[in-house]
C-alpha cells in the first residue's frame, strides 16, 4: 500500500450505533487518520427498495462515513441466479465510492453479497478479520484463502486459518486506552443511584443464559444487577425469562450505552 492515509471500507454484520463491537472501535480509531467507510448489511426489505440505485453516506462525530444501501429485491426469497444479480448490482453501487487509488477492504464477516467487489478489484487489498466462529459458513475458506491478510482473535483461529493462508496473524481483543480512565464524579453519581451493583454488558440475544441471571439476581437481592446492551428478538420461552428478569426490583436495564458512557458504568461496578 502507498504511504500516508488510506481509504478503508470496513464491513460489519452489525450496523453503526452506540452498541459498539470490535469493528466499531477499529472504524473510529482508523478514521482519525484515514478515510473510513463503514458498510453493514441492509435491514428488512421494503417495496420502495425496488427503485434504489445508489448509496447514502453520512458522517459520524468520530469521522466515520456510514454507508447505507438497499437490496433491490428480498434476497431470501430469490433463486440463486437472481440473488447473485442483486449482489452484483450492490457491488456496482458501492464501487462508485471508491477512489482511483488503492483501497483496503477490511471485512469482519464472509458474507457473499459483496465478495465481487472485495475480492476481484485489482486496486484493493483485502483483510479478513475473524472475530466469530465462521468456519462452517460456505464462504469462509474462500475469503481466508483469497485475502491478503487474515487477522484472528485467539490461538485456535490462528492455527486453523494458518493452514488456509500463511499470511495470518493473532491480535486478541483489547480495551481502548481512553477506556482505562473514568470520570470520578460520574462514577460516584452512578454508585449513589444504584448502590452496590454488578454489570452485564452484552447483546441481549438468544445466547444469553436468562435463567442463570434470574437465579443470580434472586439470590443476591442486596446487589443491583445493571444490564447494558441491545435487545434482540428471542423465542417465546427466552422472552418470558427475560421479561421476568427485568421485572425484578434489583434489576435495571440501562439500554444501549456508548463506550464513553459504558466505561464509567463499568468502573463503578462491584462485579
Coordinates of C-alpha atoms in Angstrom, one line a residue:
X1 CA 0.0 0.0 0.0
X2 CA 1.0 3.6 -0.6
X3 CA 2.4 5.6 2.3
X4 CA 0.1 8.1 4.0
X5 CA -3.7 8.0 4.7
X6 CA -5.7 5.1 3.2
X7 CA -9.2 4.6 2.1
X8 CA -10.7 1.8 4.1
X9 CA -14.0 0.0 3.6
X10 CA -14.8 -1.7 6.9
X11 CA -17.6 -4.3 6.6
X12 CA -19.7 -5.4 9.5
X13 CA -22.8 -7.5 10.2
X14 CA -23.7 -5.1 13.0
X15 CA -24.9 -1.6 11.9
X16 CA -23.4 1.6 13.3
X17 CA -25.0 2.5 16.6
X18 CA -24.0 3.2 20.2
X19 CA -23.7 -0.5 20.7
X20 CA -20.0 -0.9 19.8
X21 CA -18.4 -4.2 18.8
X22 CA -14.7 -4.6 17.9
X23 CA -15.3 -3.4 14.3
X24 CA -16.9 -0.1 15.6
X25 CA -13.8 0.5 17.7
X26 CA -11.5 -0.2 14.8
X27 CA -13.5 2.1 12.5
X28 CA -13.5 5.0 14.9
X29 CA -9.8 4.7 15.6
X30 CA -8.8 4.3 11.9
X31 CA -10.9 7.3 11.0
X32 CA -8.6 9.6 12.9
X33 CA -6.0 9.4 10.1
X34 CA -7.8 7.7 7.2
X35 CA -11.0 7.8 5.2
X36 CA -13.1 5.1 6.6
X37 CA -16.4 3.8 5.1
X38 CA -18.4 1.6 7.5
X39 CA -20.6 -0.8 5.5
X40 CA -23.2 -3.0 7.1
X41 CA -26.0 -5.2 5.6
X42 CA -29.3 -3.6 4.7
X43 CA -32.2 -4.1 7.2
X44 CA -35.6 -5.5 6.3
X45 CA -36.6 -5.2 2.7
X46 CA -39.3 -2.6 1.7
X47 CA -41.1 -2.3 -1.6
X48 CA -39.5 1.1 -2.1
X49 CA -36.1 -0.6 -2.4
X50 CA -37.1 -1.7 -5.9
X51 CA -36.1 1.7 -7.1
X52 CA -32.9 2.1 -5.1
X53 CA -30.0 2.8 -7.5
X54 CA -27.3 4.3 -5.2
X55 CA -26.0 4.6 -1.7
X56 CA -26.3 7.2 1.1
X57 CA -23.3 8.3 3.2
X58 CA -23.5 10.1 6.5
X59 CA -20.7 11.2 8.8
X60 CA -20.4 10.3 12.5
X61 CA -18.9 12.5 15.1
X62 CA -15.9 10.1 15.1
X63 CA -15.3 10.9 11.4
X64 CA -16.6 7.5 10.1
X65 CA -18.6 7.5 6.9
X66 CA -21.6 5.3 7.3
X67 CA -22.7 3.7 4.0
X68 CA -26.4 2.8 3.6
X69 CA -27.6 0.8 0.6
X70 CA -30.6 -1.3 -0.2
X71 CA -31.3 -4.7 -1.7
X72 CA -33.5 -4.1 -4.7
X73 CA -35.2 -7.5 -4.2
X74 CA -35.5 -9.6 -1.0
X75 CA -32.5 -11.9 -1.2
X76 CA -34.0 -14.7 0.9
X77 CA -36.9 -15.1 -1.5
X78 CA -34.9 -15.3 -4.7
X79 CA -33.4 -18.2 -6.6
X80 CA -29.6 -18.3 -6.7
X81 CA -29.0 -16.7 -10.1
X82 CA -31.3 -13.8 -9.3
X83 CA -29.8 -13.2 -5.9
X84 CA -26.4 -13.1 -7.5
X85 CA -27.6 -10.4 -9.9
X86 CA -28.8 -8.3 -7.0
X87 CA -25.5 -8.8 -5.2
X88 CA -23.6 -7.7 -8.4
X89 CA -25.7 -4.6 -8.6
X90 CA -25.0 -3.8 -4.9
X91 CA -21.3 -4.1 -5.7
X92 CA -21.7 -1.6 -8.5
X93 CA -23.4 0.9 -6.2
X94 CA -20.5 0.7 -3.7
X95 CA -17.8 0.8 -6.4
X96 CA -18.9 4.4 -7.1
X97 CA -17.5 5.4 -3.7
X98 CA -14.1 4.0 -4.4
X99 CA -11.3 6.4 -5.2
X100 CA -8.9 5.9 -8.2
X101 CA -6.1 4.7 -6.0
X102 CA -5.6 1.7 -3.7
X103 CA -8.3 0.7 -1.3
X104 CA -8.3 -1.6 1.8
X105 CA -11.3 -3.8 2.3
X106 CA -11.4 -4.9 6.0
X107 CA -14.1 -7.5 6.3
X108 CA -15.5 -8.9 9.6
X109 CA -17.7 -11.5 8.0
X110 CA -17.6 -13.8 5.0
X111 CA -20.9 -12.6 3.5
X112 CA -21.3 -13.4 -0.2
X113 CA -23.3 -10.4 -1.3
X114 CA -20.2 -8.1 -1.7
X115 CA -17.4 -10.5 -2.5
X116 CA -17.5 -9.5 -6.1
X117 CA -16.4 -6.0 -5.0
X118 CA -14.0 -7.1 -2.3
X119 CA -12.1 -9.9 -3.9
X120 CA -12.0 -9.0 -7.6
X121 CA -11.0 -5.4 -7.6
X122 CA -7.3 -5.2 -8.7
X123 CA -6.7 -2.0 -6.8
X124 CA -7.8 -3.4 -3.5
X125 CA -6.1 -5.1 -0.6
X126 CA -8.2 -7.4 1.5
X127 CA -8.2 -8.1 5.2
X128 CA -10.4 -10.9 6.6
X129 CA -10.8 -10.3 10.4
X130 CA -12.3 -13.4 12.1
X131 CA -13.9 -12.5 15.4
X132 CA -16.6 -15.2 15.5
X133 CA -16.9 -18.9 14.6
X134 CA -17.4 -18.7 10.8
X135 CA -15.7 -22.0 10.0
X136 CA -19.0 -23.7 8.9
X137 CA -20.1 -20.9 6.6
X138 CA -19.7 -21.6 2.9
X139 CA -17.6 -18.6 2.0
X140 CA -15.3 -18.7 5.0
X141 CA -12.4 -20.6 3.4
X142 CA -12.7 -18.7 0.1
X143 CA -12.4 -15.4 2.0
X144 CA -9.5 -16.7 4.0
X145 CA -7.6 -18.1 1.0
X146 CA -8.0 -15.1 -1.2
X147 CA -7.3 -12.4 1.4
X148 CA -4.0 -10.6 1.7
X149 CA -4.1 -11.0 5.4
X150 CA -6.2 -13.0 7.9
X151 CA -6.5 -11.5 11.4
X152 CA -7.6 -13.8 14.2
X153 CA -8.5 -13.2 17.9
X154 CA -7.5 -16.4 19.5
X155 CA -4.9 -19.2 19.1
X156 CA -7.4 -21.8 17.8
X157 CA -8.4 -19.5 15.0
X158 CA -4.8 -18.7 14.2
X159 CA -3.9 -22.4 13.9
X160 CA -6.9 -23.1 11.7
X161 CA -6.5 -20.2 9.3
X162 CA -2.7 -20.5 9.1
X163 CA -3.4 -23.8 7.2
X164 CA -5.5 -21.9 4.7
X165 CA -3.4 -18.8 4.3
X166 CA 0.1 -18.3 5.6
X167 CA -0.5 -14.6 5.9
X168 CA -2.3 -15.0 9.3
X169 CA -1.7 -13.1 12.5
X170 CA -3.1 -13.1 16.0
X171 CA -4.5 -9.9 17.6
X172 CA -6.6 -10.6 20.7
X173 CA -9.4 -8.4 21.7
X174 CA -8.4 -5.4 23.8
X175 CA -9.5 -2.2 25.5
X176 CA -9.2 1.3 24.3
X177 CA -6.6 3.5 26.1
X178 CA -9.3 6.0 26.9
X179 CA -11.4 3.3 28.5
X180 CA -8.8 2.8 31.1
X181 CA -9.7 6.1 32.6
X182 CA -13.0 7.3 34.0
X183 CA -14.8 10.4 35.4
X184 CA -14.8 10.0 39.1
X185 CA -17.8 12.3 39.6
X186 CA -19.9 10.4 37.2
X187 CA -18.8 7.1 38.8
X188 CA -19.8 8.5 42.2
X189 CA -23.2 9.5 40.9
X190 CA -23.9 6.1 39.5
X191 CA -22.9 4.4 42.8
X192 CA -25.2 6.7 44.7
X193 CA -28.0 6.0 42.2
X194 CA -27.6 2.2 42.1
X195 CA -25.8 1.4 45.3
X196 CA -23.6 -1.7 45.2
X197 CA -24.2 -3.1 41.7
X198 CA -22.9 -5.6 39.2
X199 CA -22.9 -5.1 35.5
X200 CA -23.6 -7.2 32.5
X201 CA -22.7 -5.5 29.1
X202 CA -23.8 -7.7 26.2
X203 CA -26.1 -8.1 23.3
X204 CA -29.4 -9.5 24.8
X205 CA -29.8 -12.2 22.3
X206 CA -30.6 -16.0 22.3
X207 CA -27.1 -16.9 23.5
X208 CA -27.7 -15.2 26.9
X209 CA -28.5 -17.5 29.9
X210 CA -31.5 -15.7 31.2
X211 CA -32.3 -18.5 33.7
X212 CA -28.9 -18.1 35.3
X213 CA -29.3 -14.3 35.5
X214 CA -32.6 -14.8 37.2
X215 CA -31.0 -17.1 39.8
X216 CA -28.2 -14.7 40.4
X217 CA -30.5 -11.7 40.9
X218 CA -32.9 -13.6 43.1
X219 CA -30.1 -15.0 45.2
X220 CA -28.2 -11.7 45.8
X221 CA -31.1 -9.3 46.4
X222 CA -28.9 -6.7 48.1
X223 CA -26.9 -6.2 44.9
X224 CA -28.4 -4.5 41.9
X225 CA -27.8 -6.1 38.5
X226 CA -27.4 -3.4 35.8
X227 CA -27.8 -4.7 32.3
X228 CA -26.5 -2.7 29.3
X229 CA -26.9 -3.6 25.7
X230 CA -29.1 -4.0 22.7
X231 CA -32.3 -6.1 22.9
X232 CA -32.6 -8.7 20.1
X233 CA -35.6 -10.9 19.2
X234 CA -35.7 -14.3 21.0
X235 CA -38.0 -17.2 21.2
X236 CA -41.1 -17.0 23.5
X237 CA -39.5 -19.1 26.2
X238 CA -36.5 -16.9 26.4
X239 CA -38.6 -13.7 26.2
X240 CA -40.7 -14.8 29.2
X241 CA -37.5 -15.4 31.2
X242 CA -36.0 -12.0 30.1
X243 CA -39.2 -10.1 30.9
X244 CA -39.3 -11.8 34.3
X245 CA -35.6 -10.8 34.9
X246 CA -36.3 -7.1 34.0
X247 CA -39.2 -7.0 36.4
X248 CA -37.2 -7.9 39.5
X249 CA -36.8 -4.9 41.8
X250 CA -33.0 -5.2 41.9
X251 CA -32.5 -5.4 38.1
X252 CA -32.1 -2.3 36.0
X253 CA -32.0 -2.4 32.2
X254 CA -30.0 0.7 31.3
X255 CA -30.4 0.5 27.5
X256 CA -27.6 0.9 24.9
X257 CA -24.6 3.0 26.1
X258 CA -21.8 4.5 24.0
X259 CA -18.4 3.3 25.1
X260 CA -17.7 6.8 26.6
X261 CA -20.6 6.2 29.0
X262 CA -20.1 2.5 29.4
X263 CA -16.6 2.9 30.9
X264 CA -17.9 4.9 33.8
X265 CA -20.7 2.3 34.5
X266 CA -18.1 -0.5 34.5
X267 CA -15.7 1.5 36.7
X268 CA -18.4 1.9 39.4
X269 CA -19.5 -1.7 39.4
X270 CA -18.8 -4.1 42.3
X271 CA -18.7 -7.1 39.9

